[in-house]
Amino acid sequence: MPTRVREVTTDEGWDEAVPILRQLWSHVDDAFVRGWREEDDYRLFGLYETDGGDAADGTGAGPDGTLVAVAGVSVQRVLHHERHLWVHDFVVDEPRRGEGFGSELLDWLDGWARDRGCENLALACWAENDEGRAFYESEGLDVWGQVLEREL
């Protein structure tokens, strides 16, 4: 089925996106996730599976289609990269994983970042997320280092 990517900016769009984001951020509440919308440089993109119809066609999908994946990003300059796209959140809806949506959204982000003068796309992956790491490596992302942090 065809897909389209669009920026999630409306309350309704965030209502759809939060449950998918919470599949990654299950240890926080909806209000915490919704708070990212207020960050100046955070942008959320959704990958929608479309069928050319709308909610009136009986599919249950909205006018943009069915949201199947989301990515929260910002353009940054940090340490080893001059200008890069930092992927804060990258989640394919659990029942739709393995269908190619992650690859498609990652490719779209790559093009979006290039159009904005980014030299790299970077992200952090939970240490215990072996499936996620395998996916990212299969998509050509290289392990550059480790993220070290201290709780304040």
JSON list of C-alpha atoms in Angstrom, two decimals:
[
{"chain": "A", "resi": 1, "resn": "MET", "atom": "CA", "xyz": [0.00, 0.00, 0.00]},
{"chain": "A", "resi": 2, "resn": "PRO", "atom": "CA", "xyz": [1.24, 3.53, -0.65]},
{"chain": "A", "resi": 3, "resn": "THR", "atom": "CA", "xyz": [2.53, 5.68, 2.18]},
{"chain": "A", "resi": 4, "resn": "ARG", "atom": "CA", "xyz": [3.15, 9.33, 2.91]},
{"chain": "A", "resi": 5, "resn": "VAL", "atom": "CA", "xyz": [5.15, 11.17, 5.54]},
{"chain": "A", "resi": 6, "resn": "ARG", "atom": "CA", "xyz": [3.93, 14.38, 7.10]},
{"chain": "A", "resi": 7, "resn": "GLU", "atom": "CA", "xyz": [4.85, 16.46, 10.10]},
{"chain": "A", "resi": 8, "resn": "VAL", "atom": "CA", "xyz": [2.58, 15.87, 13.08]},
{"chain": "A", "resi": 9, "resn": "THR", "atom": "CA", "xyz": [1.47, 19.30, 14.28]},
{"chain": "A", "resi": 10, "resn": "THR", "atom": "CA", "xyz": [-2.18, 19.06, 15.31]},
{"chain": "A", "resi": 11, "resn": "ASP", "atom": "CA", "xyz": [-3.77, 17.88, 18.55]},
{"chain": "A", "resi": 12, "resn": "GLU", "atom": "CA", "xyz": [-5.44, 15.07, 16.62]},
{"chain": "A", "resi": 13, "resn": "GLY", "atom": "CA", "xyz": [-2.14, 14.00, 15.11]},
{"chain": "A", "resi": 14, "resn": "TRP", "atom": "CA", "xyz": [-0.50, 13.92, 18.52]},
{"chain": "A", "resi": 15, "resn": "ASP", "atom": "CA", "xyz": [-3.47, 11.91, 19.85]},
{"chain": "A", "resi": 16, "resn": "GLU", "atom": "CA", "xyz": [-2.59, 9.25, 17.25]},
{"chain": "A", "resi": 17, "resn": "ALA", "atom": "CA", "xyz": [1.17, 9.49, 17.77]},
{"chain": "A", "resi": 18, "resn": "VAL", "atom": "CA", "xyz": [1.38, 9.31, 21.57]},
{"chain": "A", "resi": 19, "resn": "PRO", "atom": "CA", "xyz": [0.32, 5.64, 21.87]},
{"chain": "A", "resi": 20, "resn": "ILE", "atom": "CA", "xyz": [2.98, 4.69, 19.32]},
{"chain": "A", "resi": 21, "resn": "LEU", "atom": "CA", "xyz": [5.63, 6.81, 21.04]},
{"chain": "A", "resi": 22, "resn": "ARG", "atom": "CA", "xyz": [4.70, 5.21, 24.36]},
{"chain": "A", "resi": 23, "resn": "GLN", "atom": "CA", "xyz": [5.71, 1.83, 22.93]},
{"chain": "A", "resi": 24, "resn": "LEU", "atom": "CA", "xyz": [9.26, 3.15, 23.28]},
{"chain": "A", "resi": 25, "resn": "TRP", "atom": "CA", "xyz": [8.64, 5.43, 26.26]},
{"chain": "A", "resi": 26, "resn": "SER", "atom": "CA", "xyz": [6.46, 3.09, 28.32]},
{"chain": "A", "resi": 27, "resn": "HIS", "atom": "CA", "xyz": [7.97, 4.28, 31.61]},
{"chain": "A", "resi": 28, "resn": "VAL", "atom": "CA", "xyz": [6.56, 7.83, 31.27]},
{"chain": "A", "resi": 29, "resn": "ASP", "atom": "CA", "xyz": [3.03, 9.19, 31.06]},
{"chain": "A", "resi": 30, "resn": "ASP", "atom": "CA", "xyz": [1.21, 10.74, 28.11]},
{"chain": "A", "resi": 31, "resn": "ALA", "atom": "CA", "xyz": [1.69, 14.28, 29.46]},
{"chain": "A", "resi": 32, "resn": "PHE", "atom": "CA", "xyz": [5.47, 13.82, 29.47]},
{"chain": "A", "resi": 33, "resn": "VAL", "atom": "CA", "xyz": [5.45, 12.66, 25.84]},
{"chain": "A", "resi": 34, "resn": "ARG", "atom": "CA", "xyz": [3.10, 15.47, 24.79]},
{"chain": "A", "resi": 35, "resn": "GLY", "atom": "CA", "xyz": [5.48, 17.97, 26.40]},
{"chain": "A", "resi": 36, "resn": "TRP", "atom": "CA", "xyz": [8.00, 17.37, 23.60]},
{"chain": "A", "resi": 37, "resn": "ARG", "atom": "CA", "xyz": [5.65, 19.31, 21.34]},
{"chain": "A", "resi": 38, "resn": "GLU", "atom": "CA", "xyz": [6.66, 22.47, 23.22]},
{"chain": "A", "resi": 39, "resn": "GLU", "atom": "CA", "xyz": [10.40, 22.02, 22.59]},
{"chain": "A", "resi": 40, "resn": "ASP", "atom": "CA", "xyz": [11.66, 24.60, 20.09]},
{"chain": "A", "resi": 41, "resn": "ASP", "atom": "CA", "xyz": [13.70, 22.28, 17.90]},
{"chain": "A", "resi": 42, "resn": "TYR", "atom": "CA", "xyz": [11.74, 19.01, 18.21]},
{"chain": "A", "resi": 43, "resn": "ARG", "atom": "CA", "xyz": [9.77, 17.95, 15.13]},
{"chain": "A", "resi": 44, "resn": "LEU", "atom": "CA", "xyz": [7.61, 14.86, 14.92]},
{"chain": "A", "resi": 45, "resn": "PHE", "atom": "CA", "xyz": [7.01, 13.10, 11.61]},
{"chain": "A", "resi": 46, "resn": "GLY", "atom": "CA", "xyz": [4.52, 10.34, 10.96]},
{"chain": "A", "resi": 47, "resn": "LEU", "atom": "CA", "xyz": [4.51, 7.67, 8.26]},
{"chain": "A", "resi": 48, "resn": "TYR", "atom": "CA", "xyz": [0.94, 7.03, 7.15]},
{"chain": "A", "resi": 49, "resn": "GLU", "atom": "CA", "xyz": [-0.25, 4.05, 5.17]},
{"chain": "A", "resi": 50, "resn": "THR", "atom": "CA", "xyz": [-2.72, 5.40, 2.63]},
{"chain": "A", "resi": 51, "resn": "ASP", "atom": "CA", "xyz": [-5.26, 3.86, 0.34]},
{"chain": "A", "resi": 52, "resn": "GLY", "atom": "CA", "xyz": [-6.39, 6.99, -1.44]},
{"chain": "A", "resi": 53, "resn": "GLY", "atom": "CA", "xyz": [-9.54, 7.14, 0.67]},
{"chain": "A", "resi": 54, "resn": "ASP", "atom": "CA", "xyz": [-10.55, 8.85, 3.87]},
{"chain": "A", "resi": 55, "resn": "ALA", "atom": "CA", "xyz": [-12.38, 8.01, 7.07]},
{"chain": "A", "resi": 56, "resn": "ALA", "atom": "CA", "xyz": [-15.68, 7.90, 5.17]},
{"chain": "A", "resi": 57, "resn": "ASP", "atom": "CA", "xyz": [-14.52, 4.88, 3.16]},
{"chain": "A", "resi": 58, "resn": "GLY", "atom": "CA", "xyz": [-14.90, 2.52, 6.10]},
{"chain": "A", "resi": 59, "resn": "THR", "atom": "CA", "xyz": [-11.20, 1.86, 6.65]},
{"chain": "A", "resi": 60, "resn": "GLY", "atom": "CA", "xyz": [-11.09, 3.61, 10.01]},
{"chain": "A", "resi": 61, "resn": "ALA", "atom": "CA", "xyz": [-8.19, 5.67, 8.72]},
{"chain": "A", "resi": 62, "resn": "GLY", "atom": "CA", "xyz": [-8.12, 9.43, 8.90]},
{"chain": "A", "resi": 63, "resn": "PRO", "atom": "CA", "xyz": [-7.69, 11.70, 5.87]},
{"chain": "A", "resi": 64, "resn": "ASP", "atom": "CA", "xyz": [-3.92, 11.10, 5.93]},
{"chain": "A", "resi": 65, "resn": "GLY", "atom": "CA", "xyz": [-4.30, 7.33, 6.27]},
{"chain": "A", "resi": 66, "resn": "THR", "atom": "CA", "xyz": [-3.29, 5.05, 9.14]},
{"chain": "A", "resi": 67, "resn": "LEU", "atom": "CA", "xyz": [-0.33, 6.14, 11.26]},
{"chain": "A", "resi": 68, "resn": "VAL", "atom": "CA", "xyz": [2.15, 3.25, 11.31]},
{"chain": "A", "resi": 69, "resn": "ALA", "atom": "CA", "xyz": [5.43, 4.86, 12.43]},
{"chain": "A", "resi": 70, "resn": "VAL", "atom": "CA", "xyz": [6.74, 8.05, 14.02]},
{"chain": "A", "resi": 71, "resn": "ALA", "atom": "CA", "xyz": [10.10, 9.80, 14.31]},
{"chain": "A", "resi": 72, "resn": "GLY", "atom": "CA", "xyz": [10.93, 12.74, 16.55]},
{"chain": "A", "resi": 73, "resn": "VAL", "atom": "CA", "xyz": [13.98, 14.66, 15.33]},
{"chain": "A", "resi": 74, "resn": "SER", "atom": "CA", "xyz": [16.02, 17.84, 15.63]},
{"chain": "A", "resi": 75, "resn": "VAL", "atom": "CA", "xyz": [18.90, 19.31, 13.66]},
{"chain": "A", "resi": 76, "resn": "GLN", "atom": "CA", "xyz": [21.95, 19.72, 15.90]},
{"chain": "A", "resi": 77, "resn": "ARG", "atom": "CA", "xyz": [25.66, 20.39, 16.04]},
{"chain": "A", "resi": 78, "resn": "VAL", "atom": "CA", "xyz": [27.32, 18.21, 18.67]},
{"chain": "A", "resi": 79, "resn": "LEU", "atom": "CA", "xyz": [30.86, 16.90, 19.16]},
{"chain": "A", "resi": 80, "resn": "HIS", "atom": "CA", "xyz": [31.68, 14.63, 16.25]},
{"chain": "A", "resi": 81, "resn": "HIS", "atom": "CA", "xyz": [29.22, 16.00, 13.69]},
{"chain": "A", "resi": 82, "resn": "GLU", "atom": "CA", "xyz": [29.16, 19.48, 12.22]},
{"chain": "A", "resi": 83, "resn": "ARG", "atom": "CA", "xyz": [25.43, 19.44, 11.42]},
{"chain": "A", "resi": 84, "resn": "HIS", "atom": "CA", "xyz": [23.36, 16.32, 11.83]},
{"chain": "A", "resi": 85, "resn": "LEU", "atom": "CA", "xyz": [19.85, 15.06, 12.25]},
{"chain": "A", "resi": 86, "resn": "TRP", "atom": "CA", "xyz": [19.45, 13.65, 15.74]},
{"chain": "A", "resi": 87, "resn": "VAL", "atom": "CA", "xyz": [16.66, 11.09, 15.93]},
{"chain": "A", "resi": 88, "resn": "HIS", "atom": "CA", "xyz": [15.21, 11.32, 19.44]},
{"chain": "A", "resi": 89, "resn": "ASP", "atom": "CA", "xyz": [12.41, 8.82, 18.88]},
{"chain": "A", "resi": 90, "resn": "PHE", "atom": "CA", "xyz": [11.87, 6.22, 16.17]},
{"chain": "A", "resi": 91, "resn": "VAL", "atom": "CA", "xyz": [8.97, 3.81, 16.58]},
{"chain": "A", "resi": 92, "resn": "VAL", "atom": "CA", "xyz": [7.06, 1.56, 14.21]},
{"chain": "A", "resi": 93, "resn": "ASP", "atom": "CA", "xyz": [3.70, 0.50, 15.65]},
{"chain": "A", "resi": 94, "resn": "GLU", "atom": "CA", "xyz": [4.37, -2.92, 17.15]},
{"chain": "A", "resi": 95, "resn": "PRO", "atom": "CA", "xyz": [1.85, -4.94, 15.09]},
{"chain": "A", "resi": 96, "resn": "ARG", "atom": "CA", "xyz": [3.28, -3.40, 11.89]},
{"chain": "A", "resi": 97, "resn": "ARG", "atom": "CA", "xyz": [6.96, -4.09, 12.53]},
{"chain": "A", "resi": 98, "resn": "GLY", "atom": "CA", "xyz": [8.76, -6.16, 9.93]},
{"chain": "A", "resi": 99, "resn": "GLU", "atom": "CA", "xyz": [6.69, -4.74, 7.05]},
{"chain": "A", "resi": 100, "resn": "GLY", "atom": "CA", "xyz": [9.33, -2.28, 5.80]},
{"chain": "A", "resi": 101, "resn": "PHE", "atom": "CA", "xyz": [7.87, 0.87, 7.35]},
{"chain": "A", "resi": 102, "resn": "GLY", "atom": "CA", "xyz": [10.96, 1.51, 9.47]},
{"chain": "A", "resi": 103, "resn": "SER", "atom": "CA", "xyz": [13.24, 1.40, 6.43]},
{"chain": "A", "resi": 104, "resn": "GLU", "atom": "CA", "xyz": [10.90, 3.67, 4.52]},
{"chain": "A", "resi": 105, "resn": "LEU", "atom": "CA", "xyz": [10.71, 6.27, 7.30]},
{"chain": "A", "resi": 106, "resn": "LEU", "atom": "CA", "xyz": [14.47, 6.16, 7.87]},
{"chain": "A", "resi": 107, "resn": "ASP", "atom": "CA", "xyz": [15.07, 6.72, 4.14]},
{"chain": "A", "resi": 108, "resn": "TRP", "atom": "CA", "xyz": [12.65, 9.65, 4.17]},
{"chain": "A", "resi": 109, "resn": "LEU", "atom": "CA", "xyz": [14.45, 11.18, 7.17]},
{"chain": "A", "resi": 110, "resn": "ASP", "atom": "CA", "xyz": [17.75, 10.77, 5.34]},
{"chain": "A", "resi": 111, "resn": "GLY", "atom": "CA", "xyz": [16.46, 12.82, 2.42]},
{"chain": "A", "resi": 112, "resn": "TRP", "atom": "CA", "xyz": [14.86, 15.40, 4.68]},
{"chain": "A", "resi": 113, "resn": "ALA", "atom": "CA", "xyz": [18.15, 15.83, 6.57]},
{"chain": "A", "resi": 114, "resn": "ARG", "atom": "CA", "xyz": [20.21, 16.12, 3.36]},
{"chain": "A", "resi": 115, "resn": "ASP", "atom": "CA", "xyz": [17.84, 18.84, 2.13]},
{"chain": "A", "resi": 116, "resn": "ARG", "atom": "CA", "xyz": [18.68, 20.79, 5.30]},
{"chain": "A", "resi": 117, "resn": "GLY", "atom": "CA", "xyz": [22.43, 20.50, 4.95]},
{"chain": "A", "resi": 118, "resn": "CYS", "atom": "CA", "xyz": [22.94, 17.71, 7.46]},
{"chain": "A", "resi": 119, "resn": "GLU", "atom": "CA", "xyz": [26.02, 15.56, 7.08]},
{"chain": "A", "resi": 120, "resn": "ASN", "atom": "CA", "xyz": [24.90, 12.67, 9.29]},
{"chain": "A", "resi": 121, "resn": "LEU", "atom": "CA", "xyz": [21.88, 11.03, 10.83]},
{"chain": "A", "resi": 122, "resn": "ALA", "atom": "CA", "xyz": [22.48, 9.86, 14.41]},
{"chain": "A", "resi": 123, "resn": "LEU", "atom": "CA", "xyz": [20.53, 8.27, 17.24]},
{"chain": "A", "resi": 124, "resn": "ALA", "atom": "CA", "xyz": [20.92, 6.39, 20.49]},
{"chain": "A", "resi": 125, "resn": "CYS", "atom": "CA", "xyz": [19.56, 2.89, 20.99]},
{"chain": "A", "resi": 126, "resn": "TRP", "atom": "CA", "xyz": [18.80, 1.29, 24.37]},
{"chain": "A", "resi": 127, "resn": "ALA", "atom": "CA", "xyz": [21.61, -1.09, 25.29]},
{"chain": "A", "resi": 128, "resn": "GLU", "atom": "CA", "xyz": [19.13, -3.97, 25.72]},
{"chain": "A", "resi": 129, "resn": "ASN", "atom": "CA", "xyz": [17.38, -3.34, 22.39]},
{"chain": "A", "resi": 130, "resn": "ASP", "atom": "CA", "xyz": [19.14, -5.99, 20.31]},
{"chain": "A", "resi": 131, "resn": "GLU", "atom": "CA", "xyz": [16.41, -6.04, 17.64]},
{"chain": "A", "resi": 132, "resn": "GLY", "atom": "CA", "xyz": [16.55, -2.26, 17.26]},
{"chain": "A", "resi": 133, "resn": "ARG", "atom": "CA", "xyz": [20.31, -2.24, 17.01]},
{"chain": "A", "resi": 134, "resn": "ALA", "atom": "CA", "xyz": [20.24, -5.02, 14.42]},
{"chain": "A", "resi": 135, "resn": "PHE", "atom": "CA", "xyz": [17.69, -3.03, 12.41]},
{"chain": "A", "resi": 136, "resn": "TYR", "atom": "CA", "xyz": [19.75, 0.17, 12.51]},
{"chain": "A", "resi": 137, "resn": "GLU", "atom": "CA", "xyz": [22.93, -1.67, 11.54]},
{"chain": "A", "resi": 138, "resn": "SER", "atom": "CA", "xyz": [21.09, -3.38, 8.65]},
{"chain": "A", "resi": 139, "resn": "GLU", "atom": "CA", "xyz": [20.09, 0.12, 7.49]},
{"chain": "A", "resi": 140, "resn": "GLY", "atom": "CA", "xyz": [23.72, 1.22, 7.31]},
{"chain": "A", "resi": 141, "resn": "LEU", "atom": "CA", "xyz": [24.08, 3.02, 10.64]},
{"chain": "A", "resi": 142, "resn": "ASP", "atom": "CA", "xyz": [27.46, 2.41, 12.23]},
{"chain": "A", "resi": 143, "resn": "VAL", "atom": "CA", "xyz": [28.16, 2.20, 15.93]},
{"chain": "A", "resi": 144, "resn": "TRP", "atom": "CA", "xyz": [30.26, 5.29, 16.60]},
{"chain": "A", "resi": 145, "resn": "GLY", "atom": "CA", "xyz": [30.59, 5.21, 20.37]},
{"chain": "A", "resi": 146, "resn": "GLN", "atom": "CA", "xyz": [28.56, 4.94, 23.50]},
{"chain": "A", "resi": 147, "resn": "VAL", "atom": "CA", "xyz": [26.27, 7.35, 25.29]},
{"chain": "A", "resi": 148, "resn": "LEU", "atom": "CA", "xyz": [27.29, 7.84, 28.89]},
{"chain": "A", "resi": 149, "resn": "GLU", "atom": "CA", "xyz": [25.10, 9.71, 31.31]},
{"chain": "A", "resi": 150, "resn": "ARG", "atom": "CA", "xyz": [24.53, 10.52, 34.94]},
{"chain": "A", "resi": 151, "resn": "GLU", "atom": "CA", "xyz": [21.15, 11.16, 36.49]},
{"chain": "A", "resi": 152, "resn": "LEU", "atom": "CA", "xyz": [20.90, 14.61, 38.09]}
]
